[in-house]
CSV table of C-alpha atoms in Angstrom, one decimal:
chain,number,residue,atom,x,y,z
A,50,MET,CA,-23.5,32.9,-25.4
A,51,GLY,CA,-20.5,35.5,-24.5
A,52,PRO,CA,-17.4,35.7,-26.3
A,53,LYS,CA,-14.6,33.3,-26.4
A,54,THR,CA,-12.0,35.3,-24.7
A,55,ILE,CA,-12.6,36.3,-21.3
A,56,THR,CA,-10.2,38.4,-19.3
A,57,LEU,CA,-9.5,36.8,-15.9
A,58,PRO,CA,-10.6,39.5,-13.1
A,59,LYS,CA,-7.4,39.7,-10.3
A,60,LYS,CA,-9.3,39.0,-7.5
A,61,LEU,CA,-10.4,35.7,-8.9
A,62,ILE,CA,-7.3,34.8,-9.4
A,63,LEU,CA,-5.8,35.5,-6.0
A,64,LEU,CA,-9.1,33.7,-5.0
A,65,THR,CA,-7.2,30.4,-6.6
A,66,VAL,CA,-4.0,31.3,-5.2
A,67,VAL,CA,-5.6,31.7,-1.3
A,68,SER,CA,-7.4,28.7,-2.4
A,69,THR,CA,-4.5,26.7,-3.3
A,70,ILE,CA,-2.8,27.4,-0.6
A,71,GLY,CA,-5.3,26.5,2.1
A,72,LEU,CA,-5.9,23.6,1.1
A,73,PHE,CA,-2.4,22.6,0.8
A,74,CYS,CA,-1.6,23.3,4.3
A,75,CYS,CA,-4.6,22.0,4.9
A,76,SER,CA,-4.2,18.6,3.1
A,77,SER,CA,0.2,18.5,4.1
A,78,LEU,CA,-1.3,18.9,7.9
A,79,ARG,CA,-3.4,15.9,8.0
A,80,HIS,CA,-0.5,13.8,6.4
A,81,ALA,CA,2.1,15.0,9.0
A,82,TRP,CA,-0.5,14.2,11.7
A,83,PHE,CA,-0.3,10.6,10.1
A,84,TRP,CA,-3.6,10.5,8.8
A,85,SER,CA,-3.2,9.9,4.9
A,86,GLY,CA,-2.4,5.9,4.8
A,87,ALA,CA,-1.2,3.2,2.3
A,88,PHE,CA,-4.3,3.5,-0.1
A,89,ASP,CA,-4.4,5.6,-1.7
A,90,LEU,CA,-1.6,8.6,-1.3
A,91,GLY,CA,1.2,5.5,-0.5
A,92,TYR,CA,-0.4,3.9,-3.6
A,93,PHE,CA,0.3,7.5,-6.0
A,94,ASP,CA,3.7,7.9,-4.1
A,95,GLN,CA,5.5,5.1,-4.6
A,96,ALA,CA,3.9,4.5,-8.3
A,97,ALA,CA,5.4,8.2,-8.8
A,98,TYR,CA,8.5,7.5,-6.9
A,99,LEU,CA,9.5,4.6,-8.6
A,100,ILE,CA,8.7,6.3,-12.2
A,101,SER,CA,11.3,9.2,-11.6
A,102,GLN,CA,13.4,6.1,-10.9
A,103,GLY,CA,12.9,4.5,-14.2
A,104,GLN,CA,11.7,1.4,-12.0
A,105,PRO,CA,8.7,-0.7,-12.6
A,106,PRO,CA,6.1,1.6,-10.7
A,107,ILE,CA,4.4,-1.7,-9.0
A,108,VAL,CA,2.8,-0.6,-6.0
A,109,SER,CA,4.3,-4.0,-4.2
A,110,PHE,CA,1.4,-3.8,-1.3
A,111,TRP,CA,-0.8,-4.2,-3.7
A,112,GLY,CA,1.0,-6.2,-6.3
A,113,TYR,CA,0.6,-4.6,-9.5
A,114,HIS,CA,1.7,-2.0,-11.9
A,115,PHE,CA,-0.7,1.1,-11.3
A,116,LEU,CA,-2.2,1.0,-14.5
A,117,GLY,CA,-3.4,-2.3,-13.8
A,118,GLY,CA,-5.5,-0.2,-11.1
A,119,HIS,CA,-7.0,2.4,-13.3
A,120,GLY,CA,-5.5,3.2,-16.5
A,121,ASP,CA,-4.3,6.6,-14.8
A,122,TRP,CA,-1.2,7.0,-17.2
A,123,ILE,CA,-1.2,10.8,-15.6
A,124,LEU,CA,0.5,9.6,-13.0
A,125,TYR,CA,3.8,9.5,-15.8
A,126,PRO,CA,4.1,13.2,-16.1
A,127,ILE,CA,3.6,13.7,-12.0
A,128,GLY,CA,6.8,11.6,-11.9
A,129,LEU,CA,9.1,13.8,-13.9
A,130,LEU,CA,8.4,16.1,-10.9
A,131,TYR,CA,10.1,13.7,-8.8
A,132,ARG,CA,13.1,13.6,-10.3
A,133,ILE,CA,13.3,17.3,-9.4
A,134,VAL,CA,12.7,16.5,-5.5
A,135,PRO,CA,11.2,13.6,-4.8
A,136,THR,CA,9.0,14.2,-2.3
A,137,VAL,CA,4.9,13.3,-1.7
A,138,TYR,CA,3.8,17.0,-1.2
A,139,TRP,CA,3.8,16.9,-5.1
A,140,LEU,CA,1.1,14.8,-4.6
A,141,LEU,CA,-1.0,17.0,-2.3
A,142,ALA,CA,0.4,20.4,-4.1
A,143,ILE,CA,-1.0,19.3,-7.5
A,144,GLN,CA,-4.4,18.1,-5.7
A,145,ALA,CA,-5.1,21.6,-4.7
A,146,LEU,CA,-4.1,23.3,-7.3
A,147,SER,CA,-6.2,21.5,-9.8
A,148,LEU,CA,-9.1,22.4,-6.9
A,149,SER,CA,-8.4,25.2,-6.8
A,150,LEU,CA,-8.0,26.1,-10.8
A,151,GLY,CA,-12.0,25.1,-10.4
A,152,HIS,CA,-12.5,28.1,-9.8
A,153,LEU,CA,-10.9,29.7,-12.8
A,154,THR,CA,-13.1,27.3,-15.1
A,155,THR,CA,-16.0,27.7,-13.4
A,156,TRP,CA,-15.8,31.3,-14.6
A,157,LEU,CA,-15.2,31.5,-17.5
A,158,VAL,CA,-18.5,29.0,-18.8
A,159,ALA,CA,-21.0,31.4,-16.3
A,160,ARG,CA,-19.4,34.4,-18.4
A,161,GLN,CA,-19.7,32.6,-21.3
A,162,ALA,CA,-23.2,31.7,-20.6
A,163,GLY,CA,-23.7,35.9,-19.7
A,164,LEU,CA,-24.0,35.7,-16.5
A,165,SER,CA,-23.1,39.1,-14.6
A,166,GLU,CA,-20.2,39.6,-12.6
A,167,ALA,CA,-22.3,39.0,-9.6
A,168,LYS,CA,-23.8,36.2,-10.6
A,169,SER,CA,-20.6,34.7,-12.3
A,170,TRP,CA,-19.2,35.2,-8.6
A,171,ALA,CA,-21.9,33.4,-6.9
A,172,ILE,CA,-21.8,30.4,-9.0
A,173,VAL,CA,-18.1,30.4,-8.9
A,174,LEU,CA,-18.4,30.9,-4.5
A,175,ALA,CA,-20.8,27.8,-4.8
A,176,TYR,CA,-18.2,26.1,-6.8
A,177,GLY,CA,-15.4,26.3,-4.0
A,178,LEU,CA,-18.1,26.3,-0.8
A,179,TYR,CA,-18.9,22.6,-2.3
A,180,PRO,CA,-17.9,20.4,0.5
A,181,LEU,CA,-16.7,17.5,-1.9
A,182,VAL,CA,-14.0,19.9,-2.7
A,183,PHE,CA,-13.1,20.3,0.6
A,184,ASN,CA,-13.8,17.0,1.7
A,185,LEU,CA,-11.5,15.6,-1.5
A,186,ASN,CA,-8.6,17.4,-1.0
A,187,LEU,CA,-8.6,15.5,2.6
A,188,PHE,CA,-8.8,12.2,1.5
A,189,ASP,CA,-5.3,11.3,0.3
A,190,PHE,CA,-4.7,11.8,-3.5
A,191,HIS,CA,-6.5,10.7,-6.6
A,192,PRO,CA,-5.8,11.7,-10.5
A,193,GLU,CA,-9.3,12.3,-11.2
A,194,VAL,CA,-8.6,16.2,-9.2
A,195,ILE,CA,-6.8,16.9,-12.3
A,196,ALA,CA,-10.2,16.4,-14.6
A,197,LEU,CA,-11.9,18.7,-12.5
A,198,PRO,CA,-11.4,21.8,-13.8
A,199,LEU,CA,-10.5,20.3,-17.5
A,200,ILE,CA,-14.2,19.1,-17.6
A,201,LEU,CA,-15.7,22.6,-17.0
A,202,LEU,CA,-13.0,23.9,-19.3
A,203,ALA,CA,-14.0,21.4,-22.2
A,204,VAL,CA,-17.0,22.5,-22.0
A,205,TRP,CA,-16.3,25.9,-22.3
A,206,ALA,CA,-13.9,25.4,-25.7
A,207,ALA,CA,-16.6,23.5,-26.9
A,208,ARG,CA,-19.5,26.5,-27.0
A,209,ALA,CA,-16.5,28.1,-28.2
A,210,ASP,CA,-15.1,26.3,-31.2
A,211,ARG,CA,-11.9,25.6,-29.4
A,212,LEU,CA,-11.9,21.6,-31.0
A,213,GLY,CA,-8.2,21.9,-30.5
A,214,LEU,CA,-8.4,23.0,-26.7
A,215,PHE,CA,-11.2,20.7,-26.7
A,216,ALA,CA,-9.8,18.1,-27.3
A,217,GLY,CA,-6.5,18.2,-25.5
A,218,CYS,CA,-8.9,18.7,-22.7
A,219,LEU,CA,-10.4,15.0,-23.0
A,220,VAL,CA,-7.0,13.6,-23.4
A,221,VAL,CA,-5.9,14.6,-20.1
A,222,ILE,CA,-9.3,13.6,-18.7
A,223,LEU,CA,-8.7,10.2,-19.9
A,224,GLY,CA,-5.5,9.5,-18.4
A,225,CYS,CA,-7.4,10.3,-14.8
A,226,ARG,CA,-9.3,7.6,-14.4
A,227,ASP,CA,-10.6,4.8,-17.0
A,228,ALA,CA,-14.4,5.8,-15.4
A,229,LEU,CA,-14.0,9.0,-16.9
A,230,ALA,CA,-14.2,7.5,-20.1
A,231,ILE,CA,-18.0,7.4,-19.2
A,232,THR,CA,-18.2,10.9,-18.5
A,233,VAL,CA,-16.9,11.9,-21.6
A,234,ALA,CA,-18.8,9.7,-23.7
A,235,ALA,CA,-22.0,11.2,-22.0
A,236,MET,CA,-20.5,14.6,-22.2
A,237,GLY,CA,-20.6,13.8,-25.8
A,238,VAL,CA,-24.3,13.1,-25.8
A,239,TRP,CA,-25.2,16.1,-24.5
A,240,LEU,CA,-23.1,18.0,-26.7
A,241,TRP,CA,-24.2,16.4,-29.8
A,242,PHE,CA,-28.2,16.6,-28.7
A,243,PHE,CA,-28.8,19.5,-26.3
A,244,GLU,CA,-26.1,21.7,-27.0
A,245,LYS,CA,-25.6,20.9,-31.6
A,246,ARG,CA,-21.8,20.5,-30.6
A,247,GLN,CA,-21.8,17.8,-33.4
A,248,ARG,CA,-18.1,18.3,-34.2
A,249,ALA,CA,-17.1,17.9,-30.6
A,250,GLY,CA,-20.0,15.5,-28.9
A,251,ALA,CA,-19.1,13.6,-32.1
A,252,ILE,CA,-15.3,13.5,-30.9
A,253,ALA,CA,-16.2,13.0,-27.4
A,254,ILE,CA,-18.7,9.7,-27.2
A,255,ALA,CA,-15.6,8.2,-29.6
A,256,TRP,CA,-12.9,8.7,-27.8
A,257,GLY,CA,-15.2,8.1,-24.5
A,258,LEU,CA,-16.2,4.9,-25.7
A,259,GLY,CA,-13.1,4.4,-27.6
A,260,TRP,CA,-10.7,4.7,-24.0
A,261,PHE,CA,-13.7,3.0,-22.2
A,262,ILE,CA,-12.9,-0.2,-24.4
A,263,PHE,CA,-9.1,-0.2,-25.0
A,264,VAL,CA,-8.5,0.4,-20.9
A,265,THR,CA,-11.3,-1.7,-19.4
A,266,GLN,CA,-10.1,-5.5,-22.1
A,267,ILE,CA,-6.6,-4.8,-22.2
A,268,LEU,CA,-5.2,-2.2,-20.7
A,269,ILE,CA,-6.0,-3.2,-16.9
A,270,PRO,CA,-6.2,-7.0,-17.9
A,271,HIS,CA,-2.6,-6.3,-18.8
A,272,PHE,CA,-1.6,-5.3,-16.1
A,273,ARG,CA,-3.6,-7.4,-13.9
A,274,PRO,CA,-5.1,-10.2,-14.9
A,275,ASP,CA,-7.9,-10.3,-12.6
A,276,GLY,CA,-9.5,-7.7,-15.0
A,277,VAL,CA,-10.6,-4.8,-13.5
A,278,GLU,CA,-11.0,-4.8,-9.9
A,279,ALA,CA,-13.9,-2.5,-8.8
A,280,VAL,CA,-16.0,-5.1,-10.8
A,281,ARG,CA,-16.2,-6.7,-7.2
A,282,ARG,CA,-18.4,-4.1,-5.9
A,283,TYR,CA,-21.3,-5.1,-8.4
A,284,ALA,CA,-21.1,-8.7,-7.7
A,285,PHE,CA,-24.8,-9.0,-8.0
A,286,LEU,CA,-24.8,-7.8,-11.5
A,287,GLY,CA,-22.1,-10.4,-11.8
A,288,ASP,CA,-18.3,-11.7,-12.3
A,289,SER,CA,-16.8,-10.0,-15.4
A,290,LEU,CA,-17.3,-6.2,-16.8
A,291,PRO,CA,-19.3,-7.3,-19.6
A,292,GLU,CA,-21.3,-10.0,-17.5
A,293,VAL,CA,-22.1,-6.7,-15.2
A,294,ILE,CA,-22.9,-4.1,-18.2
A,295,ALA,CA,-25.1,-6.7,-19.8
A,296,ASN,CA,-27.6,-7.3,-16.4
A,297,LEU,CA,-27.9,-3.7,-16.1
A,298,PHE,CA,-30.3,-4.2,-19.4
A,299,LEU,CA,-31.2,-8.1,-18.8
A,300,GLN,CA,-32.4,-7.6,-15.4
A,301,PRO,CA,-34.0,-4.2,-14.2
A,302,GLY,CA,-35.3,-5.5,-11.2
A,303,LEU,CA,-32.0,-6.2,-9.2
A,304,VAL,CA,-31.0,-2.7,-10.9
A,305,LEU,CA,-34.1,-0.8,-9.7
A,306,GLY,CA,-34.2,-2.3,-6.1
A,307,ARG,CA,-31.4,-0.3,-5.7
A,308,VAL,CA,-32.4,2.8,-7.6
A,309,PHE,CA,-35.4,3.4,-5.7
A,310,SER,CA,-34.4,2.9,-2.0
A,311,GLY,CA,-33.7,4.8,1.0
A,312,GLU,CA,-30.3,5.1,0.8
A,313,THR,CA,-29.9,6.4,-2.8
A,314,ILE,CA,-32.3,9.0,-1.7
A,315,GLY,CA,-30.2,10.1,0.9
A,316,TYR,CA,-27.3,9.9,-1.6
A,317,LEU,CA,-29.1,12.6,-3.9
A,318,ALA,CA,-29.6,14.5,-1.3
A,319,LEU,CA,-26.4,14.6,0.2
A,320,LEU,CA,-25.5,15.8,-3.6
A,321,LEU,CA,-28.4,18.3,-3.6
A,322,LEU,CA,-28.6,20.2,-0.8
A,323,PRO,CA,-25.5,22.9,-1.3
A,324,LEU,CA,-27.1,23.3,-4.6
A,325,PHE,CA,-30.6,22.8,-4.7
A,326,TRP,CA,-31.5,25.8,-5.6
A,327,VAL,CA,-30.6,24.6,-9.8
A,328,LEU,CA,-33.7,22.2,-9.4
A,329,ASN,CA,-35.2,23.9,-12.3
A,330,PRO,CA,-36.5,21.1,-14.4
A,331,ARG,CA,-36.7,23.0,-17.7
A,332,PHE,CA,-32.6,23.6,-17.3
A,333,LEU,CA,-31.2,20.3,-15.9
A,334,ALA,CA,-30.0,18.8,-19.2
A,335,PRO,CA,-26.5,19.2,-18.0
A,336,THR,CA,-27.0,16.6,-15.6
A,337,ILE,CA,-27.8,14.0,-17.8
A,338,VAL,CA,-23.5,14.1,-18.3
A,339,GLY,CA,-23.5,12.6,-14.4
A,340,LEU,CA,-26.7,10.4,-14.7
A,341,PRO,CA,-24.4,7.2,-15.4
A,342,ASN,CA,-22.0,8.3,-12.5
A,343,PHE,CA,-25.1,8.0,-10.3
A,344,ILE,CA,-25.7,5.4,-11.2
A,345,ILE,CA,-22.2,3.7,-10.5
A,346,ASN,CA,-22.3,4.4,-7.3
A,347,VAL,CA,-25.7,3.8,-6.4
A,348,LEU,CA,-25.4,0.3,-7.6
A,349,SER,CA,-22.1,-0.1,-6.0
A,350,ASN,CA,-21.5,-2.4,-2.8
A,351,SER,CA,-19.2,0.1,-1.5
A,352,PRO,CA,-21.2,3.2,0.6
A,353,ALA,CA,-17.7,5.4,0.0
A,354,GLN,CA,-19.4,5.5,-3.3
A,355,ARG,CA,-22.6,7.5,-2.0
A,356,ASP,CA,-21.0,10.3,0.4
A,357,LEU,CA,-19.3,13.6,-0.5
A,358,VAL,CA,-15.9,12.5,0.8
A,359,HIS,CA,-14.5,10.1,-1.5
A,360,GLN,CA,-13.6,11.4,-5.2
A,361,TYR,CA,-16.6,9.2,-6.8
A,362,SER,CA,-19.1,11.5,-6.7
A,363,LEU,CA,-16.5,14.2,-8.7
A,364,PRO,CA,-17.5,13.8,-12.1
A,365,ILE,CA,-21.1,14.9,-11.0
A,366,LEU,CA,-20.2,18.7,-9.6
A,367,PRO,CA,-19.4,20.0,-12.8
A,368,PHE,CA,-22.7,19.4,-14.3
A,369,LEU,CA,-24.4,20.3,-11.0
A,370,LEU,CA,-23.0,23.9,-11.6
A,371,LEU,CA,-23.8,24.0,-15.4
A,372,ALA,CA,-27.4,23.7,-14.8
A,373,GLY,CA,-26.8,26.5,-11.8
A,374,ILE,CA,-25.4,28.6,-14.6
A,375,ALA,CA,-28.1,27.9,-17.1
A,376,CYS,CA,-30.8,28.7,-14.9
A,377,LEU,CA,-29.5,32.0,-14.0
A,378,ALA,CA,-28.8,32.9,-17.2
A,379,ALA,CA,-31.8,32.5,-18.3
A,380,ASP,CA,-33.2,34.6,-15.2
A,381,ARG,CA,-35.8,32.4,-15.1
A,382,PRO,CA,-37.4,32.0,-11.4
A,383,ILE,CA,-35.8,30.0,-9.0
A,384,LEU,CA,-35.4,29.2,-5.5
A,385,LEU,CA,-32.8,31.1,-5.2
A,386,ARG,CA,-31.8,34.1,-7.7
A,387,GLN,CA,-29.8,36.9,-5.4
A,388,PRO,CA,-26.3,36.4,-5.7
A,389,ARG,CA,-25.8,37.1,-2.0
A,390,TRP,CA,-28.4,34.2,-1.3
A,391,ILE,CA,-26.5,31.7,-3.7
A,392,ILE,CA,-24.0,32.4,-1.5
A,393,ALA,CA,-25.6,32.4,1.9
A,394,TRP,CA,-26.7,29.1,1.5
A,395,SER,CA,-23.7,27.6,-0.4
A,396,LEU,CA,-21.8,28.6,3.0
A,397,PHE,CA,-24.8,26.9,5.0
A,398,GLY,CA,-24.2,23.2,2.9
A,399,PHE,CA,-20.3,23.7,3.7
A,400,LEU,CA,-20.4,24.3,7.3
A,401,CYS,CA,-22.8,21.1,7.2
A,402,LEU,CA,-21.4,19.1,5.3
A,403,ALA,CA,-17.3,19.7,4.8
A,404,LYS,CA,-15.0,18.3,7.6
A,405,TYR,CA,-13.3,21.2,8.4
A,406,SER,CA,-14.4,20.2,12.2
A,407,TYR,CA,-11.3,17.2,12.1
A,408,PHE,CA,-8.8,19.1,13.1
A,409,GLY,CA,-10.6,20.2,16.2
A,410,TRP,CA,-10.9,16.8,17.2
A,411,LYS,CA,-10.2,13.6,14.6
A,412,PHE,CA,-7.0,14.2,13.6
A,413,LEU,CA,-4.9,15.3,16.8
A,414,ASP,CA,-6.0,11.9,17.9
A,415,ARG,CA,-2.7,10.3,16.7
A,416,LEU,CA,-0.4,13.7,18.2
A,417,ASP,CA,0.5,11.2,21.1
A,418,THR,CA,2.5,8.8,19.1
A,419,SER,CA,3.7,11.6,16.4
A,420,ALA,CA,7.0,12.3,17.9
A,421,ALA,CA,8.1,8.4,18.5
A,422,VAL,CA,7.0,7.6,15.0
A,423,GLN,CA,8.9,10.6,13.9
A,424,THR,CA,12.2,9.0,15.6
A,425,ALA,CA,11.4,5.3,14.3
A,426,LEU,CA,11.2,7.1,10.6
A,427,ALA,CA,14.6,8.6,11.4
A,428,GLN,CA,16.4,5.3,12.0
A,429,ILE,CA,15.0,3.6,8.8
A,430,PRO,CA,17.8,2.8,6.1
A,431,PRO,CA,16.7,4.6,2.8
A,432,GLN,CA,16.5,1.9,0.2
A,433,ALA,CA,15.5,-1.0,3.0
A,434,ALA,CA,12.0,-3.3,2.3
A,435,VAL,CA,9.6,-2.0,5.4
A,436,LEU,CA,6.5,-3.8,6.7
A,437,THR,CA,4.8,-1.1,8.9
A,438,THR,CA,0.9,-0.4,10.1
A,439,HIS,CA,-1.5,1.4,6.8
A,440,ASP,CA,-1.1,4.8,8.2
A,441,ILE,CA,2.8,5.5,8.5
A,442,VAL,CA,3.7,4.2,4.6
A,443,PRO,CA,2.8,7.3,3.1
A,444,HIS,CA,5.6,8.5,4.8
A,445,LEU,CA,8.4,5.5,3.7
A,446,THR,CA,7.1,5.2,-0.1
A,447,HIS,CA,10.0,6.2,-1.5
A,448,ARG,CA,11.2,2.6,-2.2
A,449,ALA,CA,10.8,-0.4,-4.1
A,450,GLN,CA,9.1,-2.7,-1.4
A,451,ILE,CA,6.8,-2.2,1.5
A,452,ASP,CA,3.7,-3.6,2.9
A,453,PHE,CA,1.4,-2.9,5.6
A,454,THR,CA,-0.2,-5.1,8.5
A,455,LYS,CA,-3.3,-6.1,6.1
A,456,GLY,CA,-4.6,-9.2,7.9
A,457,ASP,CA,-2.6,-11.3,5.1
A,458,TYR,CA,-1.0,-14.1,7.9
A,459,SER,CA,1.1,-15.1,4.7
A,460,LEU,CA,3.6,-12.7,5.0
A,461,ARG,CA,6.7,-13.7,6.1
A,462,LEU,CA,9.1,-11.0,8.2
A,463,ASP,CA,12.6,-12.8,5.7
A,464,ARG,CA,11.1,-10.1,3.2
A,465,PHE,CA,11.7,-7.3,5.2
A,466,ASP,CA,14.1,-5.3,6.2
A,467,ALA,CA,12.7,-3.0,8.6
A,468,VAL,CA,9.6,-3.3,10.9
A,469,LEU,CA,7.9,-0.3,12.2
A,470,LEU,CA,4.7,-1.1,14.3
A,471,ASN,CA,2.3,1.9,15.7
A,472,LEU,CA,0.3,-0.8,17.7
A,473,LYS,CA,-1.9,2.6,19.3
A,474,HIS,CA,-3.0,3.5,15.8
A,475,PRO,CA,-2.6,1.5,13.5
A,476,GLY,CA,-5.1,3.4,11.3
A,477,PHE,CA,-7.6,2.6,9.2
A,478,GLY,CA,-6.4,-0.5,6.8
A,479,SER,CA,-4.1,-2.1,9.2
A,480,ASP,CA,-5.6,-5.2,11.1
A,481,ARG,CA,-4.9,-4.7,14.9
A,482,ASN,CA,-4.6,-7.9,16.0
A,483,TYR,CA,-2.4,-8.9,13.0
A,484,ALA,CA,-0.1,-5.9,14.0
A,485,HIS,CA,0.2,-7.6,17.0
A,486,VAL,CA,0.8,-11.1,15.6
A,487,VAL,CA,3.3,-9.2,13.7
A,488,LEU,CA,5.2,-7.8,16.9
A,489,GLN,CA,5.4,-11.3,18.3
A,490,GLN,CA,6.9,-12.6,15.1
A,491,ALA,CA,9.1,-9.6,15.0
A,492,GLN,CA,10.4,-9.9,18.4
A,493,ASN,CA,11.2,-13.8,18.1
A,494,THR,CA,12.8,-13.6,15.1
A,495,PRO,CA,16.6,-13.6,15.9
A,496,SER,CA,17.7,-11.2,13.2
A,497,LEU,CA,15.7,-8.8,13.8
A,498,GLN,CA,17.3,-6.7,16.4
A,499,ARG,CA,14.2,-3.9,18.7
A,500,ILE,CA,15.9,-0.9,18.0
A,501,PHE,CA,13.6,1.4,19.5
A,502,THR,CA,10.3,1.4,21.7
A,503,GLN,CA,8.0,4.2,22.5
A,504,ASP,CA,4.3,5.4,23.1
A,505,GLU,CA,3.5,2.1,21.6
A,506,VAL,CA,5.6,2.3,18.5
A,507,TYR,CA,7.9,-0.3,18.3
A,508,LEU,CA,11.5,-0.3,15.2
A,509,PHE,CA,12.9,-3.3,14.4
A,510,LEU,CA,15.9,-3.3,12.1
A,511,ARG,CA,17.3,-6.8,10.7
A,512,ASN,CA,21.4,-7.0,11.1
A,513,PHE,CA,22.1,-3.5,11.4
A,514,PRO,CA,25.2,-3.2,13.0
A,515,ASP,CA,24.8,0.9,13.3
A,516,HIS,CA,21.7,0.1,15.9
A,517,PRO,CA,22.8,-1.6,19.2
A,518,LYS,CA,19.7,-4.2,20.4
A,519,GLU,CA,18.0,-2.4,23.1
């Protein structure tokens, strides 16, 4: 192992700063072009805003306190930033910074393992060019991105016998999402048996299992009586989390049928293609930490858990990198050993799988209604309860009540002070037909005045005298 303290090169710090700015600009531009949505940017933005205002952080279009989702209490300190300036861009900035800090922590574990500067730079760039990093930054906001650099820092701290720092990292990691407790517990097993770091391993196992039990059996059910929402994705295994876990062992045929399938092979190929050169069986021990998350994703009914766009594969990435670092540190024959070839292959993987091309076509599709939506947004009173379409929600979540046209026909328009519809681009989460139904209802509701219409964008306000009816 290398030294316990390592000086960070100025070029590495510069890379982190440039990466943060670049990622932040990309996600901000996507948001400004109305491609973010209620789930999940609006979800976390409303909760953080309500925290900053001292109000119960109940996500109005979901119906529960946000802790009933994934027990991600990390949103409370984030909410303090909203007391300075209440803006959704805090979330996008935190996400960009967290993903970029992965460059620093990757460097730390690489140098600690004894890699040369050239090889350390190669693994750092392999991290930055891994398609999930760029793609996840574009997918709204998710607190688990905060955990990504901390997982690598926790490994560095465990290897350096910095138990205080290690424990601190685990506390924050566990506060980012309930499922990360599984990653922490698995990391403890790896540290104990493979790294021979029994104290760190014992802490990770105990805290990971303990938090998982507490958050899934006590915390989440307290705020959402129906229990862990994600269980519905594993309905073929049972109706509750204990039943799902039990059937993993009692019904192995159900599990193996999903694991050994063409879709699983495709998912595995996506994960490994950008880092295929790490596949030396002698150095794959770190990947056992990512195995539980891999199985969880494979067994899910949601295809979103088996791609490089959503957040579900995030806990696997650090341990693929650690396997690559182990290969390079051992200086054993691997498919790509020279740093320039590692970087070249990483760039190839990025060009093939990153969603940068969306800025050239997909994200431009909604610009034709952007000006109309902006004009309508400016006319909505700050505290008005709003019904709108999915992709407008994150632009209006600084209020206690907002909902979107998700096809819930039980919604009554008398609950809302404003109805804003973009019928041309209602968004991924909206029901297009229901949006048209809402338009008809709004037009037939005497207390709602149509204030604005342009480019299939409609704004209705409830009895606001300052806005004459069209």
